[in-house]
PDB file of C-alpha atoms in Angstrom:
ATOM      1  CA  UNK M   1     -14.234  11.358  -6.636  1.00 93.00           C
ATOM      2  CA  UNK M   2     -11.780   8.606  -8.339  1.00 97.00           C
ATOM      3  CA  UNK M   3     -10.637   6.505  -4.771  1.00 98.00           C
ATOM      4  CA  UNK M   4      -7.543   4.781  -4.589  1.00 98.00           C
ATOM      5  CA  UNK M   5      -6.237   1.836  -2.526  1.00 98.00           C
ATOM      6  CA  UNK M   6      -2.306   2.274  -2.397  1.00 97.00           C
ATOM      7  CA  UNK M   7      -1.151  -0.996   0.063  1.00 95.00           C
ATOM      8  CA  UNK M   8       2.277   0.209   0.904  1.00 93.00           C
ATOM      9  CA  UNK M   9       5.137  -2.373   2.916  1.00 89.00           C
ATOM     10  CA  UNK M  10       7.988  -0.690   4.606  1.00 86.00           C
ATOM     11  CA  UNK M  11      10.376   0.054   1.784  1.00 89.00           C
ATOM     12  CA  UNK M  12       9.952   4.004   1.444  1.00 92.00           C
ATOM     13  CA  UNK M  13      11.101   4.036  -2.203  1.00 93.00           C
ATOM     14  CA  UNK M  14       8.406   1.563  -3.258  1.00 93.00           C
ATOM     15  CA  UNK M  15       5.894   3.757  -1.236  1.00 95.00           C
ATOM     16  CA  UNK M  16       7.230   6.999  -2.853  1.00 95.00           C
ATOM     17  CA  UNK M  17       6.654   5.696  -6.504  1.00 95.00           C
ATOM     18  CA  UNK M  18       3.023   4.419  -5.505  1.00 96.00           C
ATOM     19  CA  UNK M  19       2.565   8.091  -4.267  1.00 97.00           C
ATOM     20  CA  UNK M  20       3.443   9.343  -7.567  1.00 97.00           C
ATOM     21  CA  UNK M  21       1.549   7.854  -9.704  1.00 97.00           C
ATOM     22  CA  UNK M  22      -1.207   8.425  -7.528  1.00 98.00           C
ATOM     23  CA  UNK M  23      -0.349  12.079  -7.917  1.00 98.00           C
ATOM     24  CA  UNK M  24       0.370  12.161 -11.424  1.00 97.00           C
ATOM     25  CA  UNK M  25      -3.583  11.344 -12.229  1.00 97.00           C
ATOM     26  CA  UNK M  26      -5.585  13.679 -13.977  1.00 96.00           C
ATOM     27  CA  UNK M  27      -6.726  16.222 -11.800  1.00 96.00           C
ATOM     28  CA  UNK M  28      -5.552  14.865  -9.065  1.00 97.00           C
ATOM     29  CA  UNK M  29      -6.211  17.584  -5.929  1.00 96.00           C
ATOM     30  CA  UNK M  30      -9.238  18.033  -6.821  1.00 97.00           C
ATOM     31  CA  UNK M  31     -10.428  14.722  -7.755  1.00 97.00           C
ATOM     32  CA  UNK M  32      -8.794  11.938  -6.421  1.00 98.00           C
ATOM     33  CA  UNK M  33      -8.899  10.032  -2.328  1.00 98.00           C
ATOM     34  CA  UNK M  34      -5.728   8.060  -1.445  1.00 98.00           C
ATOM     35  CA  UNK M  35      -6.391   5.427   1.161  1.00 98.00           C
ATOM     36  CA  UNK M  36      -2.761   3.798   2.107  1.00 97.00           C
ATOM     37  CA  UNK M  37      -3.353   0.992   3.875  1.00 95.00           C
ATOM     38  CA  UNK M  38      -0.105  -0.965   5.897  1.00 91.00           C
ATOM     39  CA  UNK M  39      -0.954  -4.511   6.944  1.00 87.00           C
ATOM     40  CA  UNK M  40       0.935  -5.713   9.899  1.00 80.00           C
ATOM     41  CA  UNK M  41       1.917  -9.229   9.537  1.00 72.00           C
ATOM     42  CA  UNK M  42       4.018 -11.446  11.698  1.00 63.00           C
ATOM     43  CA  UNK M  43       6.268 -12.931   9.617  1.00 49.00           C
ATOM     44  CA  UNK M  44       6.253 -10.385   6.403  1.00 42.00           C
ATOM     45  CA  UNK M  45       8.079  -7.003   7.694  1.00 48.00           C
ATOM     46  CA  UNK M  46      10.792  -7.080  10.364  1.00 55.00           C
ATOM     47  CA  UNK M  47       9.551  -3.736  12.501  1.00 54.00           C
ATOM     48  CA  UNK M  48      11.826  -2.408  15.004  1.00 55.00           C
ATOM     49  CA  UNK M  49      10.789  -2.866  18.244  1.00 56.00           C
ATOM     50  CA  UNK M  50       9.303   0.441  18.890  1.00 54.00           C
ATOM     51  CA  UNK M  51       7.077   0.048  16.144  1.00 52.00           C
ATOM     52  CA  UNK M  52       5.654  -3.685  17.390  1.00 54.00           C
ATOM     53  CA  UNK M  53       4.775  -2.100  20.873  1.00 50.00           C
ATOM     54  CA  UNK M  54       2.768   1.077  19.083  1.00 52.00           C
ATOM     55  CA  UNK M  55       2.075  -1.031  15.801  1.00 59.00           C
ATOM     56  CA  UNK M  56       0.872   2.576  14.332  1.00 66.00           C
ATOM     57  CA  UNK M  57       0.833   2.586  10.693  1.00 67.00           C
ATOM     58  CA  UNK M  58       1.405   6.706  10.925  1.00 69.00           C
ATOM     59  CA  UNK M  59       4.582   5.200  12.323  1.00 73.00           C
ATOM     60  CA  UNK M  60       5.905   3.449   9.696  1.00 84.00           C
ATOM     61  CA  UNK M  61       8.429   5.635   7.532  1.00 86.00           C
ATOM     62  CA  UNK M  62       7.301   4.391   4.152  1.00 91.00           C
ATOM     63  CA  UNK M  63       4.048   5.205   4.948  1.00 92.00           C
ATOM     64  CA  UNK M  64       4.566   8.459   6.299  1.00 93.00           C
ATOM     65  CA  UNK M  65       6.445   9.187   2.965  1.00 95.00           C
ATOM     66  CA  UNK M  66       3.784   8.513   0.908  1.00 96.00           C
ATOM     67  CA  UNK M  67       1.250  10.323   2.801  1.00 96.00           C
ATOM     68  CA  UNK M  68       3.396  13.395   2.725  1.00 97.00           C
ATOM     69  CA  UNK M  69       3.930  12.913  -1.127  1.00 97.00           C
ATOM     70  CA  UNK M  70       0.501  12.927  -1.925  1.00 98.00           C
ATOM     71  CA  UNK M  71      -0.493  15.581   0.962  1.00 97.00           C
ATOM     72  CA  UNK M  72       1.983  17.954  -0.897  1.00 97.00           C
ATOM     73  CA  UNK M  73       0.400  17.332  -4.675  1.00 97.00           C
ATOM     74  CA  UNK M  74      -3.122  17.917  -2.557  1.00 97.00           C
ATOM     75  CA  UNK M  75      -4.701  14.892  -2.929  1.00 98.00           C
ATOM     76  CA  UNK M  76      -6.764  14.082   0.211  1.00 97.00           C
ATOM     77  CA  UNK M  77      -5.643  10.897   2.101  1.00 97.00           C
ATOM     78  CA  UNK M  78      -6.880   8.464   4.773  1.00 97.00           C
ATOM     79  CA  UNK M  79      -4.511   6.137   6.156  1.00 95.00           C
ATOM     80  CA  UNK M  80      -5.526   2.578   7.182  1.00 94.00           C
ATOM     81  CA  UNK M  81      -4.188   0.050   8.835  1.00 89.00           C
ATOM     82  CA  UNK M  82      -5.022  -3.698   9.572  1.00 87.00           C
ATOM     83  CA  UNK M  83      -3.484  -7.117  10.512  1.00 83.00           C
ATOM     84  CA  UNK M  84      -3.436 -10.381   8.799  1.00 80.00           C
ATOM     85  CA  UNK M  85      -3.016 -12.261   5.557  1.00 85.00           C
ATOM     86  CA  UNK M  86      -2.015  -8.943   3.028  1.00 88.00           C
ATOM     87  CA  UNK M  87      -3.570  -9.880   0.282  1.00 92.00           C
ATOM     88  CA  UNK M  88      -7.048 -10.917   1.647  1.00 93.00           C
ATOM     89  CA  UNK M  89      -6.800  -7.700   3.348  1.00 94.00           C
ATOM     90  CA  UNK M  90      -6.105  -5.640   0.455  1.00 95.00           C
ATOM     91  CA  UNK M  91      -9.057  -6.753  -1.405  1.00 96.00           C
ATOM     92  CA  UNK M  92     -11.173  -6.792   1.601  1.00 96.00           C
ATOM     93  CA  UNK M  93     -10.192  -3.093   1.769  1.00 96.00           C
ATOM     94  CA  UNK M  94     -10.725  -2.247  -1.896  1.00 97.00           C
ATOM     95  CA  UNK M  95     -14.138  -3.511  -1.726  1.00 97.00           C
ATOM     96  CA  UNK M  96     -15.249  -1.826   1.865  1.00 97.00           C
ATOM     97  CA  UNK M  97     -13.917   1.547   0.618  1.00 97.00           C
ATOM     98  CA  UNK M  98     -15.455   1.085  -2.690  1.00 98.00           C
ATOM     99  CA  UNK M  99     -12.418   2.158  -4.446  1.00 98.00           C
ATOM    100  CA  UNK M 100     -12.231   2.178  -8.350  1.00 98.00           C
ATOM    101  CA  UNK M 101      -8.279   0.707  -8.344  1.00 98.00           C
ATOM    102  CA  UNK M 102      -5.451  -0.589  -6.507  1.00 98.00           C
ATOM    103  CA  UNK M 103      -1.683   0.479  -7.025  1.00 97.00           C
ATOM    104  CA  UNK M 104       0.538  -2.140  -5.924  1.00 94.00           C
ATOM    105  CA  UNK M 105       4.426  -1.313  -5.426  1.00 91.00           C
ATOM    106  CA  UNK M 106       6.275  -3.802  -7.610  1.00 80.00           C
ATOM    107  CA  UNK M 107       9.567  -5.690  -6.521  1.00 73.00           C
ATOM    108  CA  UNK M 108      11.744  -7.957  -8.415  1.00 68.00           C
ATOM    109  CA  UNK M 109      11.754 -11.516  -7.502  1.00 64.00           C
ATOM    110  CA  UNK M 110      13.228 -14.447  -9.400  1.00 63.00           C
ATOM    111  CA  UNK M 111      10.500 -17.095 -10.359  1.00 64.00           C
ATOM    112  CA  UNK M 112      11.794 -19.629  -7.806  1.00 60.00           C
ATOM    113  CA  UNK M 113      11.254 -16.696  -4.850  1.00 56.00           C
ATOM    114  CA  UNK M 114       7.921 -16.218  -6.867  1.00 55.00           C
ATOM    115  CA  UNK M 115       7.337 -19.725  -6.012  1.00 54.00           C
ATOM    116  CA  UNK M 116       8.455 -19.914  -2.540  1.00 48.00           C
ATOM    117  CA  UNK M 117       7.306 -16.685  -1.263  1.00 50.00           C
ATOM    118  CA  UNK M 118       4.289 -16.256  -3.047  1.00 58.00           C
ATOM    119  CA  UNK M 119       3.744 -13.295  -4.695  1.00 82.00           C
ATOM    120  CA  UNK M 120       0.966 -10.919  -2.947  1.00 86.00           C
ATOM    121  CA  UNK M 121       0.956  -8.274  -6.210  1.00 87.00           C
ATOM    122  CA  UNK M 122       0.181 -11.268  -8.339  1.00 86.00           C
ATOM    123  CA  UNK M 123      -2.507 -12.919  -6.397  1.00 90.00           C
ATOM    124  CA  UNK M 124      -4.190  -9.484  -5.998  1.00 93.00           C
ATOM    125  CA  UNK M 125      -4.243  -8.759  -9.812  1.00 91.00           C
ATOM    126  CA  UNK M 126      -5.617 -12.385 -10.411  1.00 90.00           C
ATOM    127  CA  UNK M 127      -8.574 -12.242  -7.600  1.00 94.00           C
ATOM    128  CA  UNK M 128      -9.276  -8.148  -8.198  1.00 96.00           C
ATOM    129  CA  UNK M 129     -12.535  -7.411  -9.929  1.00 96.00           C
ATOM    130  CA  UNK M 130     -10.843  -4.046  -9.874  1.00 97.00           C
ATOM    131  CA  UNK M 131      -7.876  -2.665 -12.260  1.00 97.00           C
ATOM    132  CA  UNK M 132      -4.891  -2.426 -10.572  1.00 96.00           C
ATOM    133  CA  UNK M 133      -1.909  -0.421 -11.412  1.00 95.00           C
ATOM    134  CA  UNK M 134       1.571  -2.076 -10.245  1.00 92.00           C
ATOM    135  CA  UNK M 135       4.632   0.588 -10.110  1.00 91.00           C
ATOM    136  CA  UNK M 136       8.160   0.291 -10.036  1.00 75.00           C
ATOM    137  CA  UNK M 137      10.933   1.514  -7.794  1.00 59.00           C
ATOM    138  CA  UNK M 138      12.986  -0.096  -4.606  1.00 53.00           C
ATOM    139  CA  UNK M 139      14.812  -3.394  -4.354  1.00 51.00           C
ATOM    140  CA  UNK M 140      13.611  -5.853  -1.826  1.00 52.00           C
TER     141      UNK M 140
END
C-alpha cells in the first residue's frame, strides 16, 4: 500500500484538489490509504461556534469533502485529527503513520504575508525527509 498524509484547513476547494490528486494516482482503489488529518489551532482557522464545542474533524466541511472525494474514487481513508502547532503536527503524523508522502494544499501569499505569517507548506517541504506534493486550488 502507497499511504498518504493529506493535512487539509477549512477551505473546501483546497481540500477538494488535495483529494484529487490523491485520486488521480496510479491505481489508486486498490493501492493507495488517505489519512486527512485537520489540526485545530487557536489562532489559525476561525470555526463557528458549533464546531469549537464538538471540535470533530468529521465536522469540518472541507474535510468531509475530501473524504467523500476520495471515498467515491475508492481509495480507503482514515481521518485524523489533532491540536497544536500544524506543522510539527503534520510531520509528527507523517512519520507515526509511516506514510511515503505528504500533499499539502497550496495558497497564494505575497512574500511579505510569507514573512509575517509564516508559511506552514514551506516549512514542511524544508524539514520533510519525505516528498511532498503541494496542489493548487482556493484563495485564502
Amino acid at each position: 500500500m502507497y499511504r498518504v498524509l493529506m493535512p487539509v484547513d477549512a477551505n473546501e476547494d483546497r481540500a477538494v484538489e488535495q483529494a484529487e490528486y490523491v485520486a488521480s494516482l496510479p491505481d489508486a482503489a486498490e493501492s493507495v490509504e488517505a489519512y486527512i488529518l485537520f489540526v485545530f489551532t487557536e489562532n489559525s482557522e476561525k470555526l463557528p461556534k458549533e464546531f469549537e464545542k464538538f471540535k470533530s474533524a468529521s465536522r469540518i466541511g472541507s474535510v468531509r469533502r475530501a473524504k467523500e472525494r476520495l471515498e467515491e474514487a475508492g481509495v480507503d481513508v482514515t481521518l485524523i485529527e489533532d491540536s497544536g502547532d500544524t506543522e510539527d503536527d503534520i510531520l509528527e503524523e507523517a512519520e507515526g503513520y509511516d506514510v511515503d508522502s505528504i500533499v499539502l494544499g497550496g495558497r497564494k501569499r505575497s512574500p511579505v504575508g510569507k514573512a509575517i505569517f509564516g508559511s506552514t507548506t514551506q516549512g514542511v517541504i524544508l524539514r520533510s525527509d519525505r516528498p511532498v506534493v503541494v496542489t493548487g486550488g482556493g484563495g485564502e
